[in-house]
Coordinates of C-alpha atoms and ligand atoms in Angstrom, one line a residue:
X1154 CA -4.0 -12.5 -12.9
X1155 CA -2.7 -12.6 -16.5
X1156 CA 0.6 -12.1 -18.1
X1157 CA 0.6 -9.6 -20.4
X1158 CA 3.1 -8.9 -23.0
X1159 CA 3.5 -5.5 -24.7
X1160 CA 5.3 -5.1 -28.3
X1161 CA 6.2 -1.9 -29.4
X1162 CA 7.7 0.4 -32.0
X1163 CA 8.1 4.1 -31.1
X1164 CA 7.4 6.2 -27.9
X1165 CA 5.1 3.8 -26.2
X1166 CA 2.3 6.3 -24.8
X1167 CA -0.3 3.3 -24.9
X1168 CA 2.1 1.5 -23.4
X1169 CA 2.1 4.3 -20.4
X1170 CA -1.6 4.3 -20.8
X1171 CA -1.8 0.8 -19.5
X1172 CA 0.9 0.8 -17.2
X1173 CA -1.5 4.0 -16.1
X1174 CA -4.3 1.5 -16.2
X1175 CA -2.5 -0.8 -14.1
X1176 CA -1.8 1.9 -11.1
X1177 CA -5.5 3.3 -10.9
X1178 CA -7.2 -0.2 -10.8
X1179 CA -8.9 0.4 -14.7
X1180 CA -6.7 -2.8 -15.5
X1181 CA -6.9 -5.5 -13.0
X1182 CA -7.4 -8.6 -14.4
X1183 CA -3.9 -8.4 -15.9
X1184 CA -0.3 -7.1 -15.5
X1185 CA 2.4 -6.3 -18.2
X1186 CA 5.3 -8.6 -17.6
X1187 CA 7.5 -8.0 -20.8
X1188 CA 7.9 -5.8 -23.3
X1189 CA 9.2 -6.1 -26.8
X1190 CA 10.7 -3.7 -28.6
X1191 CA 11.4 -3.8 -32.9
X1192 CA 13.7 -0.7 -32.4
X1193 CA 16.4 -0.2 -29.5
X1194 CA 15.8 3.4 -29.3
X1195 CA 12.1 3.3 -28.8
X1196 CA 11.4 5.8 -25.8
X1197 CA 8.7 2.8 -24.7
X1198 CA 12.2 0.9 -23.9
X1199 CA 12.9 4.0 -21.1
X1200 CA 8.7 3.8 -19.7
X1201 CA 8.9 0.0 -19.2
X1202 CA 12.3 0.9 -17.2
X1203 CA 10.5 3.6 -15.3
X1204 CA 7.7 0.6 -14.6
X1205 CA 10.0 -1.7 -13.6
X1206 CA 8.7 -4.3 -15.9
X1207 CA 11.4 -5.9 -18.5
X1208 CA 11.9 -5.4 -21.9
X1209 CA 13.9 -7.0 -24.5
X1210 CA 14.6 -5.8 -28.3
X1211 CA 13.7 -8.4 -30.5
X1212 CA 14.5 -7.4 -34.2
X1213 CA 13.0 -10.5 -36.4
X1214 CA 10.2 -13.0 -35.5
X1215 CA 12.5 -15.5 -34.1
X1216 CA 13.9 -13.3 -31.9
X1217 CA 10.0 -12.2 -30.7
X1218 CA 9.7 -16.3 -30.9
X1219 CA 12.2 -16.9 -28.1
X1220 CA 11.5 -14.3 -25.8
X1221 CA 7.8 -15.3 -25.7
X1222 CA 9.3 -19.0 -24.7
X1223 CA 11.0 -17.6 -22.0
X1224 CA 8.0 -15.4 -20.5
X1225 CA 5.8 -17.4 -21.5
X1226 CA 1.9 -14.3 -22.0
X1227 CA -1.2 -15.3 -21.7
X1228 CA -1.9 -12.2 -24.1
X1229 CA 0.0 -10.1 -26.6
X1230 CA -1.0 -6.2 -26.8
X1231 CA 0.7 -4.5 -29.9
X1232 CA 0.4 -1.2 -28.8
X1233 CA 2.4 0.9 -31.3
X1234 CA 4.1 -2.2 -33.3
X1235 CA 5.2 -1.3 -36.7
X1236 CA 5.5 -4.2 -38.2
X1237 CA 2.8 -6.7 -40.0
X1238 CA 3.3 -10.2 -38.4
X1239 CA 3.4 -13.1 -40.8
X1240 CA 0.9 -15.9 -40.7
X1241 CA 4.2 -18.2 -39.6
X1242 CA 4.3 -16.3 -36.5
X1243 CA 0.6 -16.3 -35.8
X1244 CA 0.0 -19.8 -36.5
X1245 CA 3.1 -20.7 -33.5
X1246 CA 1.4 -17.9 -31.0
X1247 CA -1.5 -20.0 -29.3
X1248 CA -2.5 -16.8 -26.6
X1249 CA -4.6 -13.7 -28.1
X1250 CA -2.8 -11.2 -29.6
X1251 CA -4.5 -7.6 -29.4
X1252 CA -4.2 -4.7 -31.5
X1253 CA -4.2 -0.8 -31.2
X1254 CA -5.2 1.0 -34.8
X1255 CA -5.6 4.8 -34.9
X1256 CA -8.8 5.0 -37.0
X1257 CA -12.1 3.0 -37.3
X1258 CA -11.6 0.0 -39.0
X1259 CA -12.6 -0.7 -41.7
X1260 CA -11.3 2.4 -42.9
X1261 CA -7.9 3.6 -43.3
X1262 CA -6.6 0.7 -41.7
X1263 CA -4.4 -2.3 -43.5
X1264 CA -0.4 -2.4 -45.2
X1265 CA 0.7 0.8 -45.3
X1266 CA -2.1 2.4 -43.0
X1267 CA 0.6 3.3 -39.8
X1268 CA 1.0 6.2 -37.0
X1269 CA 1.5 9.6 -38.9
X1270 CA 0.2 8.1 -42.7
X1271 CA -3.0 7.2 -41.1
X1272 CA -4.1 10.6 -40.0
X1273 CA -2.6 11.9 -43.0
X1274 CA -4.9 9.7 -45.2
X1275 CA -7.9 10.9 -43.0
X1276 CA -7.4 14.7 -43.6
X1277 CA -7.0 13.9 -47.3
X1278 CA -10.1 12.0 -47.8
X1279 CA -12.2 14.9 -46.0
X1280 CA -14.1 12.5 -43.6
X1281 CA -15.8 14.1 -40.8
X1282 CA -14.7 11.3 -37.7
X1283 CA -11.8 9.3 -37.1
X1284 CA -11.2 7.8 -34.0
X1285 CA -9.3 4.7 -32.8
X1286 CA -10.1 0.8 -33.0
X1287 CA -9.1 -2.3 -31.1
X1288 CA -9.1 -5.8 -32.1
X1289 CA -7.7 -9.0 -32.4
X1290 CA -5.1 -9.8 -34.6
X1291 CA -5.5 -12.6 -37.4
X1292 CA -3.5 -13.4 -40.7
X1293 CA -5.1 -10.2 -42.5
X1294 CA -3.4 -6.8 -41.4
X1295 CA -6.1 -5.1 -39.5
X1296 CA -8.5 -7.7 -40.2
X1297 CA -9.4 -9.7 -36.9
X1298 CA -12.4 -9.2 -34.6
X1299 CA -13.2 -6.0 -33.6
X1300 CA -13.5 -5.4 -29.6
X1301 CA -13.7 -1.5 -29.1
X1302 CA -14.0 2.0 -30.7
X1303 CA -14.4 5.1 -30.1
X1304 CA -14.8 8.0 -32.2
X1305 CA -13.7 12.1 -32.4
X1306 CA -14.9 14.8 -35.0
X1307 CA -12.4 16.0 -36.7
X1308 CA -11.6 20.2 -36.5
X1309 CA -11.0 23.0 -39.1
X1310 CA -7.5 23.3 -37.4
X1311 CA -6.2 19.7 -37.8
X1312 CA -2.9 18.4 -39.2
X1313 CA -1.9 15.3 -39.1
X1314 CA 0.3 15.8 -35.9
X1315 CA -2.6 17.1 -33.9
X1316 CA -5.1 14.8 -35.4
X1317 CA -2.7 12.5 -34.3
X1318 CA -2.5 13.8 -30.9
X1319 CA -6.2 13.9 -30.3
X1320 CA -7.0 10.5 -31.8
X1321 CA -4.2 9.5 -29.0
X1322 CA -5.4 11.2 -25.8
X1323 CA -9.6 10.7 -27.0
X1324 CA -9.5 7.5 -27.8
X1325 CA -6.6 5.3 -27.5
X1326 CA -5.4 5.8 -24.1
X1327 CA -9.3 5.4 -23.3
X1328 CA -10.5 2.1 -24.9
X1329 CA -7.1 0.2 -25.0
X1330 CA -7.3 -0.4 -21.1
X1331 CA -10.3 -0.5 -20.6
X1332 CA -10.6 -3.4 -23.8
X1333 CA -7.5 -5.5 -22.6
X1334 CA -9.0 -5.4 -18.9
X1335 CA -12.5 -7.0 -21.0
X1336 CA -10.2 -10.0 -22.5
X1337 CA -8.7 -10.5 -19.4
X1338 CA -12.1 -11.3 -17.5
X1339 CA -13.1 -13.3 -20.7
X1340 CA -9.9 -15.3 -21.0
X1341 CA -9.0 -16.1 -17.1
X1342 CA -9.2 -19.2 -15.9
X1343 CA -12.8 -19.3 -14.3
X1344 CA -13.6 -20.9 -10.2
X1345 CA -16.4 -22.6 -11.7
X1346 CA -15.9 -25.0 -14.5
X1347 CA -18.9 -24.0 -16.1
X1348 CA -21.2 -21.1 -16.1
X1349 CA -23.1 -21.7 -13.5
X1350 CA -26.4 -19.6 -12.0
X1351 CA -27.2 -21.3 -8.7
X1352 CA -24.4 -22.6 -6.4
X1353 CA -25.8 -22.6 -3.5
X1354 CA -23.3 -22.0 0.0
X1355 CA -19.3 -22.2 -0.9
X1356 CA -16.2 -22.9 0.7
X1357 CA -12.5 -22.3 -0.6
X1358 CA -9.5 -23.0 1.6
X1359 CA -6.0 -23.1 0.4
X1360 CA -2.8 -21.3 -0.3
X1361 CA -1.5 -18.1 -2.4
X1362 CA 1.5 -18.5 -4.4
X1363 CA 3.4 -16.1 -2.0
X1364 CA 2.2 -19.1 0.8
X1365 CA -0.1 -17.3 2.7
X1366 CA -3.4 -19.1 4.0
X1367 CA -6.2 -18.1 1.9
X1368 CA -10.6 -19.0 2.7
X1369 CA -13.3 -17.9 1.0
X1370 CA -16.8 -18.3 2.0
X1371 CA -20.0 -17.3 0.0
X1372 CA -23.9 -17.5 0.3
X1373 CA -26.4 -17.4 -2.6
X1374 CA -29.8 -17.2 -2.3
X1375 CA -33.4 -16.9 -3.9
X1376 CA -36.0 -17.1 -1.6
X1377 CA -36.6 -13.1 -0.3
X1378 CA -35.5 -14.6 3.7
X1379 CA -31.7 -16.2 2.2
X1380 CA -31.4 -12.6 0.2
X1381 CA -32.2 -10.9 3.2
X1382 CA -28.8 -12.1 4.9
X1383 CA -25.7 -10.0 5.4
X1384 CA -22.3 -11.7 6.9
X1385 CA -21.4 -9.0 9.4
X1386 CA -17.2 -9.5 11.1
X1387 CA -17.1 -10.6 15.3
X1388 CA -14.4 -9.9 16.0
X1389 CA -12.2 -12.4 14.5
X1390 CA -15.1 -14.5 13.4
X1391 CA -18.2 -14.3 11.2
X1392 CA -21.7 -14.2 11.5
X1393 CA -24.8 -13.8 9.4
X1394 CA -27.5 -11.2 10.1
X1395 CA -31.1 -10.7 8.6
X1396 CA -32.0 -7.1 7.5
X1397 CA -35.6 -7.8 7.6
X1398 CA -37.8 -9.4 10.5
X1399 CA -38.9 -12.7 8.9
X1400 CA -40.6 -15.8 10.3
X1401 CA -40.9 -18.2 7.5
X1402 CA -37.9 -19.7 7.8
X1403 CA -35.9 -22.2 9.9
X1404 CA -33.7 -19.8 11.9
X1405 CA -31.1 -22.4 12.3
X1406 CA -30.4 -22.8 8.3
X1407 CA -30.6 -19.5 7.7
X1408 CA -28.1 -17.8 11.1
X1409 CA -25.6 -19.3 11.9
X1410 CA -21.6 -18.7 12.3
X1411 CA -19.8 -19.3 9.3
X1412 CA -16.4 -19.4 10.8
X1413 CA -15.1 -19.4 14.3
X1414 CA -11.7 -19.6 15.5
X1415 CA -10.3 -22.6 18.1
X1416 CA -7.0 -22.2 18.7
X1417 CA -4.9 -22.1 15.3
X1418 CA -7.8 -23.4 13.3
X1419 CA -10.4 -22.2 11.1
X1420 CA -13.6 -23.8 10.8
X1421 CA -15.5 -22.8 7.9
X1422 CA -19.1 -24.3 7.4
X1423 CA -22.9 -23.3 5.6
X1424 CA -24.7 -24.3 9.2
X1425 CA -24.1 -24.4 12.7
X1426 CA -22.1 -27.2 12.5
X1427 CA -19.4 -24.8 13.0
X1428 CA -20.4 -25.0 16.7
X1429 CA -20.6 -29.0 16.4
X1430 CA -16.9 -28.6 15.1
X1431 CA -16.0 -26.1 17.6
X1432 CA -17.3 -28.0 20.5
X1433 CA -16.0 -31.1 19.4
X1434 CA -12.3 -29.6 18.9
X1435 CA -12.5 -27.8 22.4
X1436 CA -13.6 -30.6 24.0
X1437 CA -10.1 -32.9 22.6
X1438 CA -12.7 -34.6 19.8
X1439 CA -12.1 -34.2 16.2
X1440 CA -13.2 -32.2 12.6
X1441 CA -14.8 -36.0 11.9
X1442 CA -15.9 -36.8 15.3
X1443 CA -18.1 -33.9 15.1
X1444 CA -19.3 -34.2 11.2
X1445 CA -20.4 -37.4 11.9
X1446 CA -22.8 -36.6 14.4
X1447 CA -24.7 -34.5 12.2
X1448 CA -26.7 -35.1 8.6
X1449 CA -27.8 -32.8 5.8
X1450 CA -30.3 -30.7 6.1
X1451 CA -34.0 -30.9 6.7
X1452 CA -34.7 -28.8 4.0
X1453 CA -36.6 -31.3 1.5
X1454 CA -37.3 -32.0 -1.3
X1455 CA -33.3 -30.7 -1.6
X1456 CA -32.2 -32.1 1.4
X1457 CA -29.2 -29.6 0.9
X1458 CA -25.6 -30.7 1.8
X1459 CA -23.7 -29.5 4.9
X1460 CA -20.3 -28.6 3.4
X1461 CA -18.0 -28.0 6.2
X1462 CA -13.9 -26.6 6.2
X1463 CA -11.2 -26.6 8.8
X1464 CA -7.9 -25.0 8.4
X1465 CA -5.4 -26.3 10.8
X1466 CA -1.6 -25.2 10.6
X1467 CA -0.1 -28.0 8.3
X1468 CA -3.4 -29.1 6.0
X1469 CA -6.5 -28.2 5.5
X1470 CA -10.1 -30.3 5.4
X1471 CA -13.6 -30.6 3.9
X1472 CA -16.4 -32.1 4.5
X1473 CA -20.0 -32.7 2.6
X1474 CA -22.8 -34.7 4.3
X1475 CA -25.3 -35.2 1.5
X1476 CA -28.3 -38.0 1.2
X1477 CA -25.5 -40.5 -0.6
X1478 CA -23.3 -40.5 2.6
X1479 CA -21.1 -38.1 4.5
X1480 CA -17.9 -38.0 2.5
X1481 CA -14.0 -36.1 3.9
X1482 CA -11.3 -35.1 1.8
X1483 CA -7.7 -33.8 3.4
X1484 CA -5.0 -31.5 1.6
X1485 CA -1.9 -30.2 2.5
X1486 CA -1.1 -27.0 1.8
X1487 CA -0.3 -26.3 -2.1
X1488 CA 1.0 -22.8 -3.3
X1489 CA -1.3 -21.3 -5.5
X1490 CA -3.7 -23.7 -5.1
X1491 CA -7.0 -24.3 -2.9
X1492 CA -10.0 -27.0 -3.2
X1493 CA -13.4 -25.4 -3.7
X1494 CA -16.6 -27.4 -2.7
X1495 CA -20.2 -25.9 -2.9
X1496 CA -23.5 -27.5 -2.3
X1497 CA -25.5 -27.5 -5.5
X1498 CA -24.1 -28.6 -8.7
X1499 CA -25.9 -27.3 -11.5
X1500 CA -29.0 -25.3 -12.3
X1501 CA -31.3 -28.1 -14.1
X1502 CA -33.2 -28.4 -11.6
X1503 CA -35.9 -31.4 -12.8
X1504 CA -38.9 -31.2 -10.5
X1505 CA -37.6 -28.0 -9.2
X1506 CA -35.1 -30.2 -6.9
X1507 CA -31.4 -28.6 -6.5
X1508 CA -29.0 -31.3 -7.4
X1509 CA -26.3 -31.6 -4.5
X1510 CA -22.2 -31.5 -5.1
X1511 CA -20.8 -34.1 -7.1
X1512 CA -17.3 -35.3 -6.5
X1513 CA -13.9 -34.4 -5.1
X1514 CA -14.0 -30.7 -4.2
X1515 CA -11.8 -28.9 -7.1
X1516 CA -8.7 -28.1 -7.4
X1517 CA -8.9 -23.7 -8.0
X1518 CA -5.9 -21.4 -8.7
X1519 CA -5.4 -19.0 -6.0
X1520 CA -3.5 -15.5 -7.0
X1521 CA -1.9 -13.4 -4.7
X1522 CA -4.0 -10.5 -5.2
X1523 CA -6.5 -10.7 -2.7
X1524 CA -8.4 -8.2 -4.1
X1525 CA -8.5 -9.9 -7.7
X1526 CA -9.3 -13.1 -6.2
X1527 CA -12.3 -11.6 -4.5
X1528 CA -13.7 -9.4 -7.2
X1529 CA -13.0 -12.3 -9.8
X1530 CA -15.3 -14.6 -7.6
X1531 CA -18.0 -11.8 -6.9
X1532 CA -18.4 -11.5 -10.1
X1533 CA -18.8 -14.8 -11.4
X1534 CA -21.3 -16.0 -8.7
X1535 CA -23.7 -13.4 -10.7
X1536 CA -25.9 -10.5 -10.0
X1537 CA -29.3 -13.0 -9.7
X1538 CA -28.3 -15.0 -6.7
X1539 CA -25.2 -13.8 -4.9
X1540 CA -25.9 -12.6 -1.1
X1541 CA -22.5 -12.2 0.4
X1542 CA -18.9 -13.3 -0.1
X1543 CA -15.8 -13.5 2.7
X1544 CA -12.5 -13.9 1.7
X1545 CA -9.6 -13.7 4.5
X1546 CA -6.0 -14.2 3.4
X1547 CA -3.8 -14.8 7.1
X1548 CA -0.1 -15.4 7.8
X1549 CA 0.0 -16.8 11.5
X1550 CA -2.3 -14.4 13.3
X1551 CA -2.2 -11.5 10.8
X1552 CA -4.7 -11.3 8.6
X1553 CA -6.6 -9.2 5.9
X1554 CA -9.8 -9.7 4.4
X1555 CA -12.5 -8.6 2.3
X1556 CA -16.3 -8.5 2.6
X1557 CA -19.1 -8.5 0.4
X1558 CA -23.0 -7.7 1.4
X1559 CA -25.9 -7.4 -1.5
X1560 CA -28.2 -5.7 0.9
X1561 CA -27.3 -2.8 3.7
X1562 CA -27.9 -3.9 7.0
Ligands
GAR598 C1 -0.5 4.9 -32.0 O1 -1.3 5.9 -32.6 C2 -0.9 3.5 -32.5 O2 -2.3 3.4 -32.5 C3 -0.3 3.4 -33.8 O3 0.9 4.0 -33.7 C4 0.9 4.9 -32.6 C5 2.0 4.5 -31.6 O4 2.1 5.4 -30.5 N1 -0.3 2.1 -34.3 C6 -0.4 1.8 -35.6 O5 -0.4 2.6 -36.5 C7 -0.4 0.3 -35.9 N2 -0.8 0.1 -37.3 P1 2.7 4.9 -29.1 O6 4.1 4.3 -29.4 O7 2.9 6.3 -28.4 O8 1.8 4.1 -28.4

């Protein structure tokens, strides 16, 4: 989730539009955590207040300076700002800045072009559409990249005050959200380091900032039998279902429990070694004791990896048993932080064979918003491939989780 710093001028009703945003789920990726104010009767002051969120006046660029130090945004919206920024302050701000401008650039925009005089400058010219742009900020006042518009007609009855108005409710309060929520998911740290099509089975055990335990298991798939699966809850545990009768497949590779439960631990895996593990553990043996009786799988020419988790009270553990050896990495507990290992690395694929996981697992960031963590990861494991994602965040025996399934069962 990214920290998000608004700067305003005047009444602040973009400012409510994303706090709006925020509330009905149209902003998600990020969350206001300051706002800056060039005037300290600004009525935005009084709807960060209401918000709960911060706010600070901050009359010159110094003073903007130091309070960005202090919070320390990953974005900057100017949503209402009346003044131009100097290059000074640009070139020291490394994170996006964003910009609200009531017109379409590249008219009536630029010095001079602000709240009331733009509207004013529209009626006078006798254009037929105005509307409302946003984009990025750069040295040249209303100059930088454009990201979203949207356009109104504009009526016999018009003044600048309800021009003004209309401009406000049509178009700003519309496509600011929605565009900040689009930089967001562009700017966010990703789970995978690069884009990536084909990932194969993954596992992610850690911790949320907050110190809850947090897993996450996914399938991809591309024959028609993998896409076929759904993970379907057992009670506490997991299994995976086919929709479709289907006998051109190894049953064992393809069904199988993705996690079961053994006392306080969680054992995650892509294959029924969860039952090796499980077996093992219930009969006084160990996470290794088990993993080494077992190899990759028979699958060639891939000869995919068995990736393999367990989550015990104090640390958690992975596993991958690939052609090169059978390899374990252990972790304690890290807030915010989790190890993510998958089974294929990338998507060249020479002679059509999937290359298998290179490496230490990785280090991911794990938020506190369930929900964001799971739609974030959805989303990046791609519409082609993805079959089904779990992701369970538990305190001690409470727990709440969240379930993805391609197909209907
Ligand atoms: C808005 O129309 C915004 O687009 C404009 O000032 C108004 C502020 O309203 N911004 C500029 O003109 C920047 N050049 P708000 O304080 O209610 O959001």
């Amino acid at each position: 989730m990214l920290k998000i710093a608004v700067m305003v001028s005047g009444g602040g009703t973009n400012l409510q539009a994303l706090i709006d945003a925020q509330n009905n789920g149209v902003l998600s990726s990020g969350r206001v955590i300051h706002v800056i104010s060039s005037c300290e009767d600004a009525y935005a002051l009084a709807r960060a207040k209401n918000a709960g969120i911060p706010s600070t006046v901050a009359k010159n660029e110094s003073e903007i300076i130091s309070v960005l130090e202090t919070v320390k945004p990953d974005m900057i919206i100017l949503a209402g700002y009346m003044k131009i920024l100097t290059k000074e302050f640009l070139d020291r701000v490394k994170v996006p800045i964003v910009n609200i401008h009531p017109s379409l650039i590249p008219s009536f925009c630029g010095k001079g072009f602000y709240g009331l005089k733009v509207h004013e400058a529209v009626l006078k010219s006798g254009v037929k559409v105005t509307g409302a742009t946003v984009h990025f900020v750069n040295e040249i006042p209303d100059g930088g990249e454009i990201i979203a518009q949207k356009a109104i007609d504009i009526l016999p009855n018009d003044t600048p005050e309800v021009l003004q108005r209309r401009v406000m409710e049509n178009c700003e309060w519309v496509i600011l959200p929605r565009a900040v929520e689009t930089v967001c998911r562009k700017i966010e740290p990703k789970i995978f380091p690069h884009p990536q099509k084909y990932a194969g089975r993954g596992i992610i055990t850690g911790m949320s900032p907050s110190g809850g335990k947090v897993l996450a298991y996914f399938i991809m798939g591309r024959s028609v039998s993998s896409k076929a699966r759904i993970f379907e809850r057992s009670g506490d545990n997991l299994i995976i279902k086919l929709t479709r009768d289907d006998k051109n497949f190894d049953p064992s590779l393809i069904l199988y429990s993705p996690l079961r439960i053994i006392g306080g631990n969680i054992i995650i895996t892509n294959g029924d070694q969860t039952d090796t593990i499980y077996d093992s553990l219930k009969n006084g043996g160990t996470f290794e004791e088990a993993l080494r009786t077992r190899e990759y799988e028979p699958d060639a020419p891939h000869y995919t990896p068995r990736i393999s988790a367990i989550m015990t009270p104090s640390g958690h553990k992975q596993s991958i048993l690939k052609r090169a050896g059978k390899y374990f990495y252990e972790y304690e507990y890290t807030p915010g932080k989790g190890r993510f290992i998958h089974t294929y690395d990338h998507d060249v694929m020479p002679g059509g064979v999937l290359p298998s996981f290179e490496g230490e697992p990785r280090e991911v960031n794990i938020p506190d918003d369930m929900n964001h963590f799971a739609e974030s990861l959805w989303r990046e494991l791609g519409e082609d491939y993805r079959v089904a994602l779990y992701v369970r965040y538990y305190d001690g025996e409470k727990y709440r989780d969240k379930l993805y399934n391609t197909q209907t069962a």
